[in-house]
CSV table of N, CA and C in Angstrom, one decimal:
chain,number,residue,atom,x,y,z
J,1,UNK,N,-5.7,0.7,-6.7
J,1,UNK,CA,-5.9,-0.6,-7.1
J,1,UNK,C,-4.6,-1.3,-7.4
J,2,UNK,N,-4.4,-2.5,-7.1
J,2,UNK,CA,-3.2,-3.3,-7.3
J,2,UNK,C,-2.9,-3.5,-8.7
J,3,UNK,N,-1.6,-3.6,-9.1
J,3,UNK,CA,-1.2,-3.9,-10.4
J,3,UNK,C,-1.5,-5.4,-10.7
J,4,UNK,N,-1.6,-5.8,-12.0
J,4,UNK,CA,-1.9,-7.1,-12.4
J,4,UNK,C,-3.1,-7.7,-11.7
J,5,UNK,N,-4.1,-6.9,-11.7
J,5,UNK,CA,-5.3,-7.3,-10.9
J,5,UNK,C,-6.3,-8.2,-11.7
J,6,UNK,N,-6.7,-9.3,-11.1
J,6,UNK,CA,-7.8,-10.1,-11.7
J,6,UNK,C,-8.8,-10.2,-10.5
J,7,UNK,N,-9.9,-9.5,-10.7
J,7,UNK,CA,-10.8,-9.3,-9.6
J,7,UNK,C,-12.2,-9.9,-10.0
J,8,UNK,N,-12.5,-11.2,-9.7
J,8,UNK,CA,-13.8,-11.7,-10.0
J,8,UNK,C,-14.8,-11.2,-9.0
J,9,UNK,N,-14.4,-10.9,-7.8
J,9,UNK,CA,-15.3,-10.4,-6.8
J,9,UNK,C,-14.4,-9.8,-5.7
J,10,UNK,N,-13.9,-8.6,-5.9
J,10,UNK,CA,-12.9,-8.0,-5.0
J,10,UNK,C,-13.7,-7.3,-3.9
J,11,UNK,N,-13.7,-7.9,-2.7
J,11,UNK,CA,-14.5,-7.4,-1.6
J,11,UNK,C,-13.8,-7.9,-0.3
J,12,UNK,N,-14.4,-7.6,0.8
J,12,UNK,CA,-13.9,-8.1,2.1
J,12,UNK,C,-14.5,-9.5,2.3
J,13,UNK,N,-13.9,-10.5,1.7
J,13,UNK,CA,-14.4,-11.9,1.8
J,13,UNK,C,-13.9,-12.5,3.1
J,14,UNK,N,-14.7,-13.4,3.7
J,14,UNK,CA,-14.4,-14.1,4.9
J,14,UNK,C,-14.1,-15.5,4.6
J,15,UNK,N,-12.9,-16.0,4.8
J,15,UNK,CA,-12.5,-17.4,4.4
J,15,UNK,C,-12.4,-18.3,5.6
J,16,UNK,N,-12.9,-17.9,6.7
J,16,UNK,CA,-12.8,-18.7,7.9
J,16,UNK,C,-13.9,-19.8,7.9
J,17,UNK,N,-13.7,-20.9,8.5
J,17,UNK,CA,-14.7,-21.9,8.6
J,17,UNK,C,-14.9,-22.8,7.4
J,18,UNK,N,-16.1,-23.1,7.0
J,18,UNK,CA,-16.4,-24.0,6.0
J,18,UNK,C,-16.0,-23.6,4.6
J,19,UNK,N,-15.9,-22.3,4.2
J,19,UNK,CA,-15.6,-22.0,2.9
J,19,UNK,C,-14.2,-22.5,2.4
J,20,UNK,N,-14.1,-22.6,1.1
J,20,UNK,CA,-12.8,-23.2,0.6
J,20,UNK,C,-12.5,-22.5,-0.7
J,21,UNK,N,-11.2,-22.5,-1.0
J,21,UNK,CA,-10.7,-22.1,-2.3
J,21,UNK,C,-9.9,-23.3,-2.9
J,22,UNK,N,-10.4,-23.7,-4.1
J,22,UNK,CA,-9.7,-24.8,-4.8
J,22,UNK,C,-9.1,-24.3,-6.1
J,23,UNK,N,-8.1,-25.0,-6.5
J,23,UNK,CA,-7.5,-24.7,-7.8
J,23,UNK,C,-7.2,-26.0,-8.5
J,24,UNK,N,-7.2,-26.0,-9.8
J,24,UNK,CA,-6.8,-27.1,-10.7
J,24,UNK,C,-6.4,-26.6,-12.1
J,25,UNK,N,-5.8,-27.4,-12.8
J,25,UNK,CA,-5.5,-27.1,-14.2
J,25,UNK,C,-5.6,-28.4,-15.0
J,26,UNK,N,-6.0,-28.2,-16.3
J,26,UNK,CA,-6.3,-29.3,-17.2
J,26,UNK,C,-5.5,-29.2,-18.4
J,27,UNK,N,-4.4,-28.5,-18.5
J,27,UNK,CA,-3.6,-28.3,-19.6
J,27,UNK,C,-4.0,-27.2,-20.6
J,28,UNK,N,-5.3,-26.8,-20.5
J,28,UNK,CA,-5.7,-25.7,-21.3
J,28,UNK,C,-6.1,-24.5,-20.5
J,29,UNK,N,-6.4,-24.7,-19.2
J,29,UNK,CA,-6.8,-23.6,-18.4
J,29,UNK,C,-6.4,-23.8,-16.9
J,30,UNK,N,-6.2,-22.8,-16.2
J,30,UNK,CA,-6.0,-22.8,-14.8
J,30,UNK,C,-7.2,-22.3,-14.1
J,31,UNK,N,-7.8,-23.0,-13.2
J,31,UNK,CA,-9.1,-22.6,-12.6
J,31,UNK,C,-8.9,-22.4,-11.1
J,32,UNK,N,-9.5,-21.4,-10.5
J,32,UNK,CA,-9.5,-21.1,-9.1
J,32,UNK,C,-11.0,-21.0,-8.8
J,33,UNK,N,-11.5,-21.8,-7.8
J,33,UNK,CA,-12.9,-21.8,-7.4
J,33,UNK,C,-13.0,-21.3,-6.0
J,34,UNK,N,-13.8,-20.3,-5.7
J,34,UNK,CA,-14.1,-19.9,-4.4
J,34,UNK,C,-15.5,-20.5,-4.1
J,35,UNK,N,-15.5,-21.3,-3.0
J,35,UNK,CA,-16.7,-22.1,-2.7
J,35,UNK,C,-17.3,-21.7,-1.4
J,36,UNK,N,-18.5,-21.2,-1.4
J,36,UNK,CA,-19.3,-20.9,-0.2
J,36,UNK,C,-18.5,-19.9,0.7
J,37,UNK,N,-17.9,-18.9,0.1
J,37,UNK,CA,-17.3,-17.8,0.9
J,37,UNK,C,-18.3,-16.8,1.3
J,38,UNK,N,-18.0,-16.1,2.4
J,38,UNK,CA,-18.9,-15.1,2.9
J,38,UNK,C,-18.2,-13.7,2.9
J,39,UNK,N,-18.8,-12.7,3.5
J,39,UNK,CA,-18.2,-11.4,3.6
J,39,UNK,C,-18.0,-11.1,5.1
J,40,UNK,N,-17.1,-10.3,5.5
J,40,UNK,CA,-16.8,-9.9,6.9
J,40,UNK,C,-18.0,-9.2,7.5
J,41,UNK,N,-18.5,-8.2,6.8
J,41,UNK,CA,-19.5,-7.3,7.4
J,41,UNK,C,-21.0,-7.6,7.1
J,42,UNK,N,-21.2,-8.6,6.3
J,42,UNK,CA,-22.6,-8.9,6.0
J,42,UNK,C,-22.7,-10.4,5.5
J,43,UNK,N,-23.9,-11.0,5.6
J,43,UNK,CA,-24.1,-12.3,5.1
J,43,UNK,C,-23.9,-12.4,3.6
J,44,UNK,N,-23.3,-13.5,3.2
J,44,UNK,CA,-23.2,-13.9,1.8
J,44,UNK,C,-22.8,-15.3,1.7
J,45,UNK,N,-23.2,-16.0,0.7
J,45,UNK,CA,-22.9,-17.4,0.4
J,45,UNK,C,-22.5,-17.4,-1.1
J,46,UNK,N,-21.2,-17.3,-1.4
J,46,UNK,CA,-20.8,-17.0,-2.7
J,46,UNK,C,-19.9,-18.2,-3.3
J,47,UNK,N,-20.3,-18.7,-4.4
J,47,UNK,CA,-19.5,-19.7,-5.1
J,47,UNK,C,-19.2,-19.2,-6.6
J,48,UNK,N,-17.9,-19.0,-6.9
J,48,UNK,CA,-17.6,-18.5,-8.3
J,48,UNK,C,-16.2,-19.0,-8.7
J,49,UNK,N,-15.9,-18.8,-10.0
J,49,UNK,CA,-14.7,-19.3,-10.5
J,49,UNK,C,-14.0,-18.2,-11.3
J,50,UNK,N,-12.6,-18.4,-11.4
J,50,UNK,CA,-11.8,-17.6,-12.3
J,50,UNK,C,-11.1,-18.7,-13.2
J,51,UNK,N,-11.2,-18.5,-14.5
J,51,UNK,CA,-10.5,-19.5,-15.4
J,51,UNK,C,-9.5,-18.7,-16.2
J,52,UNK,N,-8.2,-19.1,-16.2
J,52,UNK,CA,-7.2,-18.4,-17.0
J,52,UNK,C,-6.7,-19.3,-18.1
J,53,UNK,N,-6.9,-18.9,-19.3
J,53,UNK,CA,-6.6,-19.7,-20.5
J,53,UNK,C,-5.2,-19.4,-21.0
J,54,UNK,N,-4.5,-20.3,-21.7
J,54,UNK,CA,-3.2,-20.2,-22.2
J,54,UNK,C,-3.2,-19.1,-23.3
J,55,UNK,N,-4.3,-18.8,-24.0
J,55,UNK,CA,-4.3,-17.8,-25.0
J,55,UNK,C,-4.6,-16.4,-24.5
J,56,UNK,N,-4.6,-16.3,-23.2
J,56,UNK,CA,-4.8,-14.9,-22.5
J,56,UNK,C,-6.2,-14.6,-22.1
J,57,UNK,N,-7.2,-15.4,-22.5
J,57,UNK,CA,-8.5,-15.1,-22.0
J,57,UNK,C,-8.7,-15.3,-20.5
J,58,UNK,N,-9.6,-14.6,-20.0
J,58,UNK,CA,-9.9,-14.7,-18.5
J,58,UNK,C,-11.4,-14.7,-18.5
J,59,UNK,N,-11.9,-15.8,-17.7
J,59,UNK,CA,-13.3,-16.0,-17.6
J,59,UNK,C,-13.7,-16.0,-16.2
J,60,UNK,N,-14.8,-15.3,-15.8
J,60,UNK,CA,-15.4,-15.3,-14.5
J,60,UNK,C,-16.7,-16.0,-14.6
J,61,UNK,N,-16.9,-17.0,-13.8
J,61,UNK,CA,-18.2,-17.8,-13.8
J,61,UNK,C,-18.8,-17.7,-12.4
J,62,UNK,N,-20.1,-17.3,-12.3
J,62,UNK,CA,-20.7,-17.1,-11.0
J,62,UNK,C,-21.8,-18.2,-10.8
J,63,UNK,N,-21.7,-19.1,-9.8
J,63,UNK,CA,-22.6,-20.2,-9.6
J,63,UNK,C,-23.7,-19.8,-8.6
J,64,UNK,N,-23.3,-19.6,-7.4
J,64,UNK,CA,-24.2,-19.2,-6.3
J,64,UNK,C,-23.8,-17.9,-5.7
J,65,UNK,N,-24.6,-16.9,-5.9
J,65,UNK,CA,-24.3,-15.5,-5.4
J,65,UNK,C,-25.4,-15.0,-4.5
J,66,UNK,N,-25.5,-15.6,-3.3
J,66,UNK,CA,-26.6,-15.3,-2.4
J,66,UNK,C,-26.1,-14.3,-1.3
J,67,UNK,N,-27.0,-13.4,-0.9
J,67,UNK,CA,-26.7,-12.5,0.2
J,67,UNK,C,-26.2,-11.1,-0.4
J,68,UNK,N,-25.6,-10.4,0.5
J,68,UNK,CA,-25.2,-9.0,0.2
J,68,UNK,C,-24.0,-9.1,-0.8
J,69,UNK,N,-24.1,-8.4,-1.9
J,69,UNK,CA,-23.0,-8.4,-2.9
J,69,UNK,C,-23.0,-7.1,-3.7
J,70,UNK,N,-23.3,-6.0,-3.0
J,70,UNK,CA,-23.3,-4.7,-3.6
J,70,UNK,C,-22.1,-3.8,-3.4
J,71,UNK,N,-21.0,-4.4,-2.9
J,71,UNK,CA,-19.8,-3.5,-2.7
J,71,UNK,C,-18.6,-4.1,-3.3
J,72,UNK,N,-18.7,-5.0,-4.2
J,72,UNK,CA,-17.5,-5.6,-4.9
J,72,UNK,C,-17.1,-4.9,-6.1
J,73,UNK,N,-15.9,-5.0,-6.5
J,73,UNK,CA,-15.3,-4.6,-7.8
J,73,UNK,C,-15.1,-5.8,-8.6
J,74,UNK,N,-15.5,-5.8,-9.9
J,74,UNK,CA,-15.3,-6.9,-10.8
J,74,UNK,C,-14.6,-6.3,-12.0
J,75,UNK,N,-13.4,-6.9,-12.4
J,75,UNK,CA,-12.7,-6.4,-13.5
J,75,UNK,C,-11.2,-6.9,-13.5
J,76,UNK,N,-10.4,-6.3,-14.4
J,76,UNK,CA,-9.0,-6.7,-14.6
J,76,UNK,C,-8.2,-5.4,-14.8
J,77,UNK,N,-6.9,-5.5,-14.5
J,77,UNK,CA,-6.0,-4.3,-14.7
J,77,UNK,C,-4.6,-4.8,-15.0
J,78,UNK,N,-3.9,-4.1,-15.8
J,78,UNK,CA,-2.5,-4.5,-16.2
J,78,UNK,C,-1.5,-4.1,-15.2
J,79,UNK,N,-0.2,-4.5,-15.5
J,79,UNK,CA,0.9,-4.3,-14.5
J,79,UNK,C,1.2,-2.9,-14.1
J,80,UNK,N,1.2,-2.0,-15.1
J,80,UNK,CA,1.5,-0.6,-14.7
J,80,UNK,C,0.3,0.3,-14.4
J,81,UNK,N,-0.9,-0.4,-14.3
J,81,UNK,CA,-2.1,0.3,-14.0
J,81,UNK,C,-2.6,1.3,-15.0
J,82,UNK,N,-2.1,1.2,-16.2
J,82,UNK,CA,-2.5,2.2,-17.3
J,82,UNK,C,-3.7,1.7,-18.1
J,83,UNK,N,-4.1,0.4,-18.0
J,83,UNK,CA,-5.2,-0.1,-18.7
J,83,UNK,C,-6.0,-1.1,-17.8
J,84,UNK,N,-7.3,-1.0,-17.9
J,84,UNK,CA,-8.1,-1.9,-17.1
J,84,UNK,C,-9.5,-2.0,-17.7
J,85,UNK,N,-10.2,-3.0,-17.4
J,85,UNK,CA,-11.6,-3.2,-17.8
J,85,UNK,C,-12.4,-3.4,-16.5
J,86,UNK,N,-13.3,-2.5,-16.3
J,86,UNK,CA,-14.2,-2.5,-15.1
J,86,UNK,C,-15.6,-3.0,-15.6
J,87,UNK,N,-16.0,-4.2,-15.0
J,87,UNK,CA,-17.3,-4.7,-15.3
J,87,UNK,C,-18.3,-4.2,-14.4
J,88,UNK,N,-17.9,-4.0,-13.1
J,88,UNK,CA,-18.9,-3.6,-12.1
J,88,UNK,C,-18.1,-3.0,-10.9
J,89,UNK,N,-18.8,-2.0,-10.3
J,89,UNK,CA,-18.2,-1.4,-9.1
J,89,UNK,C,-19.4,-1.0,-8.1
J,90,UNK,N,-19.3,-1.6,-6.9
J,90,UNK,CA,-20.3,-1.3,-5.9
J,90,UNK,C,-21.8,-1.4,-6.3
J,91,UNK,N,-22.1,-2.5,-7.0
J,91,UNK,CA,-23.5,-2.7,-7.4
J,91,UNK,C,-23.8,-4.2,-7.4
J,92,UNK,N,-25.0,-4.6,-7.4
J,92,UNK,CA,-25.4,-6.0,-7.4
J,92,UNK,C,-25.3,-6.6,-8.8
J,93,UNK,N,-24.1,-6.7,-9.4
J,93,UNK,CA,-24.0,-7.2,-10.7
J,93,UNK,C,-23.8,-8.7,-10.8
J,94,UNK,N,-22.9,-9.2,-10.0
J,94,UNK,CA,-22.7,-10.7,-10.0
J,94,UNK,C,-23.9,-11.4,-9.5
J,95,UNK,N,-24.4,-12.4,-10.3
J,95,UNK,CA,-25.6,-13.1,-10.0
J,95,UNK,C,-25.5,-14.6,-10.5
J,96,UNK,N,-26.3,-15.4,-10.0
J,96,UNK,CA,-26.3,-16.8,-10.4
J,96,UNK,C,-26.3,-17.0,-11.9
J,97,UNK,N,-25.4,-17.8,-12.4
J,97,UNK,CA,-25.4,-18.1,-13.9
J,97,UNK,C,-24.6,-17.0,-14.7
J,98,UNK,N,-24.2,-15.9,-14.2
J,98,UNK,CA,-23.5,-14.9,-15.0
J,98,UNK,C,-22.1,-15.4,-15.4
J,99,UNK,N,-21.7,-15.1,-16.6
J,99,UNK,CA,-20.3,-15.4,-17.1
J,99,UNK,C,-19.8,-14.1,-17.7
J,100,UNK,N,-18.5,-13.8,-17.4
J,100,UNK,CA,-17.9,-12.7,-18.0
J,100,UNK,C,-16.6,-13.2,-18.6
J,101,UNK,N,-16.3,-12.8,-19.8
J,101,UNK,CA,-15.0,-13.2,-20.4
J,101,UNK,C,-14.3,-12.0,-21.0
J,102,UNK,N,-13.0,-11.9,-20.7
J,102,UNK,CA,-12.1,-10.9,-21.2
J,102,UNK,C,-11.1,-11.6,-22.2
J,103,UNK,N,-10.9,-10.9,-23.3
J,103,UNK,CA,-10.0,-11.5,-24.3
J,103,UNK,C,-9.5,-10.4,-25.2
J,104,UNK,N,-8.5,-10.8,-26.0
J,104,UNK,CA,-8.0,-9.8,-27.0
J,104,UNK,C,-8.8,-9.8,-28.3
J,105,UNK,N,-8.9,-8.7,-28.9
J,105,UNK,CA,-9.5,-8.5,-30.2
J,105,UNK,C,-8.6,-9.3,-31.2
J,106,UNK,N,-9.2,-10.1,-32.1
J,106,UNK,CA,-8.4,-10.8,-33.0
J,106,UNK,C,-7.6,-9.9,-34.0
J,107,UNK,N,-6.4,-10.3,-34.4
J,107,UNK,CA,-5.6,-9.4,-35.2
J,107,UNK,C,-6.3,-9.0,-36.5
J,108,UNK,N,-7.2,-9.8,-37.0
J,108,UNK,CA,-7.8,-9.6,-38.3
J,108,UNK,C,-9.0,-8.6,-38.2
J,109,UNK,N,-9.4,-8.2,-37.0
J,109,UNK,CA,-10.5,-7.3,-36.8
J,109,UNK,C,-10.0,-5.9,-36.2
J,110,UNK,N,-10.4,-4.9,-36.8
J,110,UNK,CA,-10.0,-3.5,-36.3
J,110,UNK,C,-11.3,-2.7,-36.2
J,111,UNK,N,-11.4,-1.9,-35.1
J,111,UNK,CA,-12.5,-1.0,-34.9
J,111,UNK,C,-12.0,0.4,-34.7
J,112,UNK,N,-12.9,1.4,-34.9
J,112,UNK,CA,-12.5,2.8,-34.8
J,112,UNK,C,-12.3,3.2,-33.3
J,113,UNK,N,-13.2,2.8,-32.5
J,113,UNK,CA,-13.2,3.2,-31.1
J,113,UNK,C,-12.4,2.2,-30.2
J,114,UNK,N,-11.6,2.6,-29.3
J,114,UNK,CA,-10.8,1.7,-28.5
J,114,UNK,C,-11.3,1.7,-27.0
J,115,UNK,N,-12.2,2.6,-26.7
J,115,UNK,CA,-12.8,2.6,-25.4
J,115,UNK,C,-14.1,3.3,-25.4
J,116,UNK,N,-14.8,3.2,-24.3
J,116,UNK,CA,-16.1,3.9,-24.2
J,116,UNK,C,-16.9,3.3,-23.0
J,117,UNK,N,-18.1,3.8,-22.8
J,117,UNK,CA,-19.0,3.4,-21.8
J,117,UNK,C,-20.3,3.0,-22.4
J,118,UNK,N,-20.9,1.9,-22.0
J,118,UNK,CA,-22.1,1.4,-22.5
J,118,UNK,C,-23.1,1.2,-21.3
J,119,UNK,N,-24.2,1.9,-21.2
J,119,UNK,CA,-25.1,1.7,-20.1
J,119,UNK,C,-25.8,0.3,-20.1
J,120,UNK,N,-26.2,-0.1,-19.0
J,120,UNK,CA,-26.9,-1.4,-18.9
J,120,UNK,C,-28.1,-1.4,-19.8
J,121,UNK,N,-28.2,-2.5,-20.6
J,121,UNK,CA,-29.3,-2.6,-21.6
J,121,UNK,C,-29.1,-1.8,-22.9
J,122,UNK,N,-28.0,-1.0,-22.9
J,122,UNK,CA,-27.8,-0.2,-24.1
J,122,UNK,C,-27.1,-0.9,-25.2
J,123,UNK,N,-27.0,-0.2,-26.3
J,123,UNK,CA,-26.3,-0.8,-27.5
J,123,UNK,C,-25.5,0.3,-28.2
J,124,UNK,N,-24.4,-0.1,-28.8
J,124,UNK,CA,-23.5,0.9,-29.5
J,124,UNK,C,-23.0,0.2,-30.7
J,125,UNK,N,-23.2,0.8,-31.8
J,125,UNK,CA,-22.7,0.2,-33.1
J,125,UNK,C,-21.6,1.0,-33.6
J,126,UNK,N,-20.5,0.3,-34.0
J,126,UNK,CA,-19.4,1.0,-34.6
J,126,UNK,C,-18.9,0.2,-35.8
J,127,UNK,N,-18.4,0.9,-36.8
J,127,UNK,CA,-17.9,0.1,-38.0
J,127,UNK,C,-16.6,-0.7,-37.6
J,128,UNK,N,-16.5,-1.8,-38.3
J,128,UNK,CA,-15.4,-2.7,-38.1
J,128,UNK,C,-14.8,-3.1,-39.5
J,129,UNK,N,-13.4,-3.2,-39.5
J,129,UNK,CA,-12.7,-3.6,-40.7
J,129,UNK,C,-12.1,-4.9,-40.5
J,130,UNK,N,-12.2,-5.8,-41.5
J,130,UNK,CA,-11.7,-7.1,-41.5
J,130,UNK,C,-10.5,-7.2,-42.5
J,131,UNK,N,-9.4,-7.8,-42.1
J,131,UNK,CA,-8.3,-8.0,-43.0
J,131,UNK,C,-7.6,-9.3,-42.8
J,132,UNK,N,-7.3,-10.0,-43.9
J,132,UNK,CA,-6.6,-11.3,-43.7
J,132,UNK,C,-5.1,-11.2,-43.8
J,133,UNK,N,-4.6,-10.0,-43.9
J,133,UNK,CA,-3.1,-9.8,-44.1
J,133,UNK,C,-2.3,-10.4,-43.0
J,134,UNK,N,-2.8,-10.4,-41.8
J,134,UNK,CA,-2.0,-10.9,-40.6
J,134,UNK,C,-2.2,-12.4,-40.4
J,135,UNK,N,-3.0,-13.0,-41.2
J,135,UNK,CA,-3.3,-14.5,-41.0
J,135,UNK,C,-2.3,-15.3,-41.8
J,136,UNK,N,-2.0,-16.5,-41.2
J,136,UNK,CA,-1.2,-17.5,-42.0
J,136,UNK,C,-2.0,-18.0,-43.2
J,137,UNK,N,-1.2,-18.4,-44.2
J,137,UNK,CA,-1.8,-18.9,-45.5
J,137,UNK,C,-2.4,-20.3,-45.2
J,138,UNK,N,-3.7,-20.4,-45.1
J,138,UNK,CA,-4.3,-21.7,-44.9
J,138,UNK,C,-5.8,-21.4,-45.1
J,139,UNK,N,-6.6,-22.5,-45.0
J,139,UNK,CA,-8.1,-22.3,-45.2
J,139,UNK,C,-8.7,-22.0,-43.9
J,140,UNK,N,-9.6,-21.0,-43.8
J,140,UNK,CA,-10.3,-20.7,-42.6
J,140,UNK,C,-11.8,-20.8,-42.9
J,141,UNK,N,-12.6,-21.2,-41.9
J,141,UNK,CA,-14.0,-21.3,-42.1
J,141,UNK,C,-14.8,-20.5,-41.0
J,142,UNK,N,-15.8,-19.9,-41.4
J,142,UNK,CA,-16.6,-19.1,-40.5
J,142,UNK,C,-17.7,-20.0,-39.9
J,143,UNK,N,-18.0,-19.8,-38.6
J,143,UNK,CA,-19.0,-20.6,-37.9
J,143,UNK,C,-20.3,-19.9,-38.0
């Protein structure tokens, strides 16, 4: 797997013909949109976005995911390949309306476990500790 990987739908995509890739930025995020792309070996009509935010968050948005989509990898990986987050590998995970967001855990929240596997539809509860020591002195409100 390549270093510094951002993989919203890493597969053999076919960009010939009508499909297009657009990008824009609005001061708060950089957006790349893959519009009506297909696959080399099988039919697909795929429209999805990657949004990169200044605070480090990465969001994948899936609009139209028609056709064969069971061989893609979805996830991210750091520069030295020592850490990554895999959302999906070789399964029909990406679907219309799906959104995936990757971000950092806030400095004020600590959890005991730093990694693990959660099966589809499963749940895992772990204790969390909250601390205001790392926060600036000001008023904060919970939503």
